[in-house]
């Protein structure tokens, strides 16, 4: 194999996400990424510091994509409409990329300021959506956690095929959004 022109850390992450999207996060390996890149595995070390470093970069990319997805969905919306748009966007992202769930579930290591900042970006979008409800800081955090847990949990279960009953999953998600909006509105009272 000869080195592929234009291989960069960003390109390696893109190839890694192709592996994750095709085979699942557990299947990610330097060998699989190298195969997709058309290079020998040791050549990847010029661009990433090993598998752990690559997984971290994958997590960073996924969190950044989710932040932008949510920000785009919330822009120009407010109140209940913004909550529903946020929920729809989160679910749509995981429907498109079901194997990326793990990147959105784990809190970053304490010393990883870059990943912590990126992860906080997702929360900041939710904080902005909840601002019109007039919550103080603590209530905003609680409401954000509940919103995330409900939507991520639903989308994660859906992505893994966890809804085996014949009832319409879209109808269940619509009900979840209604319950979230009502709950957040009641919490603001």
mmCIF file of C-alpha atoms in Angstrom:
data_model
loop_
_atom_site.group_PDB
_atom_site.id
_atom_site.type_symbol
_atom_site.label_atom_id
_atom_site.label_comp_id
_atom_site.label_asym_id
_atom_site.label_seq_id
_atom_site.Cartn_x
_atom_site.Cartn_y
_atom_site.Cartn_z
ATOM 1 C CA UNK A 1 0.000 0.000 0.000
ATOM 2 C CA UNK A 2 1.178 3.515 -0.673
ATOM 3 C CA UNK A 3 0.177 6.622 1.287
ATOM 4 C CA UNK A 4 -2.991 8.235 0.052
ATOM 5 C CA UNK A 5 -2.590 11.872 -0.914
ATOM 6 C CA UNK A 6 -4.611 14.276 1.183
ATOM 7 C CA UNK A 7 -4.904 12.072 4.243
ATOM 8 C CA UNK A 8 -5.334 14.363 7.257
ATOM 9 C CA UNK A 9 -6.587 13.887 10.813
ATOM 10 C CA UNK A 10 -9.983 15.181 9.679
ATOM 11 C CA UNK A 11 -10.066 12.722 6.777
ATOM 12 C CA UNK A 12 -9.125 9.877 9.128
ATOM 13 C CA UNK A 13 -12.063 10.810 11.392
ATOM 14 C CA UNK A 14 -14.379 10.830 8.386
ATOM 15 C CA UNK A 15 -13.195 7.344 7.450
ATOM 16 C CA UNK A 16 -13.583 6.213 11.066
ATOM 17 C CA UNK A 17 -17.176 7.448 11.060
ATOM 18 C CA UNK A 18 -17.782 5.452 7.881
ATOM 19 C CA UNK A 19 -16.648 2.348 9.779
ATOM 20 C CA UNK A 20 -18.864 3.227 12.755
ATOM 21 C CA UNK A 21 -21.860 3.944 10.524
ATOM 22 C CA UNK A 22 -21.401 0.699 8.609
ATOM 23 C CA UNK A 23 -20.435 -1.717 11.359
ATOM 24 C CA UNK A 24 -21.053 -0.067 14.746
ATOM 25 C CA UNK A 25 -18.823 1.734 17.221
ATOM 26 C CA UNK A 26 -17.419 -1.539 18.575
ATOM 27 C CA UNK A 27 -16.069 -2.408 15.142
ATOM 28 C CA UNK A 28 -13.880 0.685 14.905
ATOM 29 C CA UNK A 29 -10.239 -0.268 14.519
ATOM 30 C CA UNK A 30 -7.165 1.345 13.040
ATOM 31 C CA UNK A 31 -6.897 -1.561 10.613
ATOM 32 C CA UNK A 32 -10.400 -0.949 9.233
ATOM 33 C CA UNK A 33 -9.741 2.776 8.881
ATOM 34 C CA UNK A 34 -6.394 2.115 7.199
ATOM 35 C CA UNK A 35 -8.082 -0.258 4.773
ATOM 36 C CA UNK A 36 -10.614 2.428 3.839
ATOM 37 C CA UNK A 37 -7.772 4.953 3.487
ATOM 38 C CA UNK A 38 -5.740 2.646 1.296
ATOM 39 C CA UNK A 39 -2.715 2.847 3.604
ATOM 40 C CA UNK A 40 -0.883 0.569 5.991
ATOM 41 C CA UNK A 41 -2.121 0.795 9.576
ATOM 42 C CA UNK A 42 1.113 2.365 10.912
ATOM 43 C CA UNK A 43 0.621 5.246 8.465
ATOM 44 C CA UNK A 44 -2.383 6.405 10.500
ATOM 45 C CA UNK A 45 -0.119 7.252 13.432
ATOM 46 C CA UNK A 46 1.052 10.272 11.425
ATOM 47 C CA UNK A 47 -2.493 11.606 11.763
ATOM 48 C CA UNK A 48 -3.908 10.168 15.022
ATOM 49 C CA UNK A 49 -2.209 8.939 18.173
ATOM 50 C CA UNK A 50 -3.817 5.503 18.206
ATOM 51 C CA UNK A 51 -7.261 4.013 18.600
ATOM 52 C CA UNK A 52 -8.114 5.826 21.840
ATOM 53 C CA UNK A 53 -7.184 9.160 20.268
ATOM 54 C CA UNK A 54 -9.230 8.310 17.189
ATOM 55 C CA UNK A 55 -12.276 7.413 19.285
ATOM 56 C CA UNK A 56 -11.955 10.751 21.068
ATOM 57 C CA UNK A 57 -11.811 12.579 17.731
ATOM 58 C CA UNK A 58 -14.864 10.648 16.557
ATOM 59 C CA UNK A 59 -16.701 11.685 19.730
ATOM 60 C CA UNK A 60 -15.692 15.311 19.149
ATOM 61 C CA UNK A 61 -17.015 15.213 15.586
ATOM 62 C CA UNK A 62 -20.306 13.576 16.585
ATOM 63 C CA UNK A 63 -20.894 16.034 19.428
ATOM 64 C CA UNK A 64 -20.089 18.969 17.117
ATOM 65 C CA UNK A 65 -22.464 17.627 14.472
ATOM 66 C CA UNK A 66 -25.215 17.170 17.033
ATOM 67 C CA UNK A 67 -24.690 20.694 18.353
ATOM 68 C CA UNK A 68 -25.007 22.133 14.859
ATOM 69 C CA UNK A 69 -28.020 19.934 14.107
ATOM 70 C CA UNK A 70 -29.804 21.117 17.236
ATOM 71 C CA UNK A 71 -28.798 24.738 16.748
ATOM 72 C CA UNK A 72 -30.134 24.663 13.199
ATOM 73 C CA UNK A 73 -33.407 23.135 14.358
ATOM 74 C CA UNK A 74 -33.885 25.671 17.153
ATOM 75 C CA UNK A 75 -32.938 28.775 15.191
ATOM 76 C CA UNK A 76 -35.956 30.990 14.601
ATOM 77 C CA UNK A 77 -38.159 29.005 16.958
ATOM 78 C CA UNK A 78 -39.184 29.531 20.543
ATOM 79 C CA UNK A 79 -41.147 27.935 23.332
ATOM 80 C CA UNK A 80 -42.974 24.697 22.679
ATOM 81 C CA UNK A 81 -42.130 24.785 18.967
ATOM 82 C CA UNK A 82 -38.414 24.972 19.760
ATOM 83 C CA UNK A 83 -38.627 22.022 22.176
ATOM 84 C CA UNK A 84 -40.383 19.911 19.562
ATOM 85 C CA UNK A 85 -37.907 20.961 16.861
ATOM 86 C CA UNK A 86 -35.002 20.041 19.147
ATOM 87 C CA UNK A 87 -36.525 16.635 19.839
ATOM 88 C CA UNK A 88 -37.205 16.012 16.146
ATOM 89 C CA UNK A 89 -33.651 16.991 15.174
ATOM 90 C CA UNK A 90 -32.053 14.802 17.847
ATOM 91 C CA UNK A 91 -34.148 11.822 16.787
ATOM 92 C CA UNK A 92 -33.471 12.428 13.091
ATOM 93 C CA UNK A 93 -29.713 12.539 13.688
ATOM 94 C CA UNK A 94 -29.754 9.177 15.471
ATOM 95 C CA UNK A 95 -32.096 7.688 12.874
ATOM 96 C CA UNK A 96 -29.565 8.670 10.223
ATOM 97 C CA UNK A 97 -26.559 7.606 12.335
ATOM 98 C CA UNK A 98 -27.802 4.937 14.776
ATOM 99 C CA UNK A 99 -24.314 3.636 15.596
ATOM 100 C CA UNK A 100 -23.201 7.030 16.905
ATOM 101 C CA UNK A 101 -25.310 6.783 20.061
ATOM 102 C CA UNK A 102 -22.364 5.985 22.336
ATOM 103 C CA UNK A 103 -20.552 9.203 21.401
ATOM 104 C CA UNK A 104 -23.472 11.147 22.862
ATOM 105 C CA UNK A 105 -23.844 9.158 26.070
ATOM 106 C CA UNK A 106 -20.553 9.342 27.881
ATOM 107 C CA UNK A 107 -19.328 12.345 29.820
ATOM 108 C CA UNK A 108 -15.810 13.334 28.774
ATOM 109 C CA UNK A 109 -12.812 12.589 30.982
ATOM 110 C CA UNK A 110 -12.249 15.326 33.550
ATOM 111 C CA UNK A 111 -9.005 16.456 31.945
ATOM 112 C CA UNK A 112 -10.376 16.681 28.409
ATOM 113 C CA UNK A 113 -11.341 20.341 28.247
ATOM 114 C CA UNK A 114 -11.902 20.326 24.478
ATOM 115 C CA UNK A 115 -14.417 17.489 24.574
ATOM 116 C CA UNK A 116 -16.042 18.920 27.701
ATOM 117 C CA UNK A 117 -16.493 22.258 25.927
ATOM 118 C CA UNK A 118 -17.935 20.543 22.854
ATOM 119 C CA UNK A 119 -20.338 18.514 24.986
ATOM 120 C CA UNK A 120 -21.389 21.669 26.788
ATOM 121 C CA UNK A 121 -22.296 23.107 23.373
ATOM 122 C CA UNK A 122 -25.165 20.619 23.085
ATOM 123 C CA UNK A 123 -26.408 21.654 26.527
ATOM 124 C CA UNK A 124 -26.117 25.342 25.614
ATOM 125 C CA UNK A 125 -28.572 24.855 22.747
ATOM 126 C CA UNK A 126 -31.058 23.294 25.159
ATOM 127 C CA UNK A 127 -30.435 26.080 27.678
ATOM 128 C CA UNK A 128 -31.239 28.648 24.985
ATOM 129 C CA UNK A 129 -34.440 26.833 24.039
ATOM 130 C CA UNK A 130 -35.506 26.719 27.695
ATOM 131 C CA UNK A 131 -34.615 30.354 28.464
ATOM 132 C CA UNK A 132 -38.082 31.725 27.569
ATOM 133 C CA UNK A 133 -39.598 29.560 30.305
ATOM 134 C CA UNK A 134 -37.874 31.709 32.911
ATOM 135 C CA UNK A 135 -36.037 28.962 34.779
ATOM 136 C CA UNK A 136 -33.182 29.790 37.101
ATOM 137 C CA UNK A 137 -29.846 28.021 36.476
ATOM 138 C CA UNK A 138 -30.645 24.935 38.552
ATOM 139 C CA UNK A 139 -34.100 24.447 37.033
ATOM 140 C CA UNK A 140 -32.636 24.898 33.548
ATOM 141 C CA UNK A 141 -30.121 22.134 34.212
ATOM 142 C CA UNK A 142 -32.822 19.823 35.577
ATOM 143 C CA UNK A 143 -35.124 20.487 32.619
ATOM 144 C CA UNK A 144 -32.260 19.981 30.163
ATOM 145 C CA UNK A 145 -31.350 16.658 31.744
ATOM 146 C CA UNK A 146 -34.955 15.483 31.547
ATOM 147 C CA UNK A 147 -35.313 16.627 27.951
ATOM 148 C CA UNK A 148 -32.066 14.919 26.958
ATOM 149 C CA UNK A 149 -32.839 11.713 28.841
ATOM 150 C CA UNK A 150 -36.282 11.402 27.285
ATOM 151 C CA UNK A 151 -35.316 12.214 23.704
ATOM 152 C CA UNK A 152 -31.964 10.422 23.735
ATOM 153 C CA UNK A 153 -33.502 7.408 25.420
ATOM 154 C CA UNK A 154 -36.293 7.201 22.860
ATOM 155 C CA UNK A 155 -33.954 7.740 19.896
ATOM 156 C CA UNK A 156 -31.416 5.283 21.280
ATOM 157 C CA UNK A 157 -34.035 2.586 21.808
ATOM 158 C CA UNK A 158 -35.397 3.214 18.330
ATOM 159 C CA UNK A 159 -31.907 3.094 16.792
ATOM 160 C CA UNK A 160 -31.227 -0.272 18.413
ATOM 161 C CA UNK A 161 -34.552 -1.761 17.335
ATOM 162 C CA UNK A 162 -35.905 -1.629 20.878
ATOM 163 C CA UNK A 163 -39.500 -0.919 19.878
ATOM 164 C CA UNK A 164 -40.829 -4.257 18.702
ATOM 165 C CA UNK A 165 -44.533 -3.722 19.234
ATOM 166 C CA UNK A 166 -46.699 -3.029 16.174
ATOM 167 C CA UNK A 167 -48.016 0.351 17.375
ATOM 168 C CA UNK A 168 -46.751 3.325 15.357
ATOM 169 C CA UNK A 169 -43.409 4.567 16.693
ATOM 170 C CA UNK A 170 -43.991 8.031 15.208
ATOM 171 C CA UNK A 171 -47.221 8.297 17.211
ATOM 172 C CA UNK A 172 -45.272 7.368 20.344
ATOM 173 C CA UNK A 173 -42.693 10.051 19.614
ATOM 174 C CA UNK A 174 -45.412 12.645 19.064
ATOM 175 C CA UNK A 175 -46.836 11.681 22.452
ATOM 176 C CA UNK A 176 -43.387 11.986 24.026
ATOM 177 C CA UNK A 177 -43.010 15.521 22.647
ATOM 178 C CA UNK A 178 -46.453 16.468 23.956
ATOM 179 C CA UNK A 179 -45.562 15.096 27.384
ATOM 180 C CA UNK A 180 -42.246 16.959 27.383
ATOM 181 C CA UNK A 181 -43.822 20.268 26.420
ATOM 182 C CA UNK A 182 -46.551 19.894 29.038
ATOM 183 C CA UNK A 183 -44.040 18.827 31.675
ATOM 184 C CA UNK A 184 -41.696 21.724 30.964
ATOM 185 C CA UNK A 185 -44.597 24.162 30.935
ATOM 186 C CA UNK A 186 -45.860 22.806 34.256
ATOM 187 C CA UNK A 187 -42.332 22.929 35.684
ATOM 188 C CA UNK A 188 -42.137 26.610 34.747
ATOM 189 C CA UNK A 189 -45.324 27.395 36.686
#
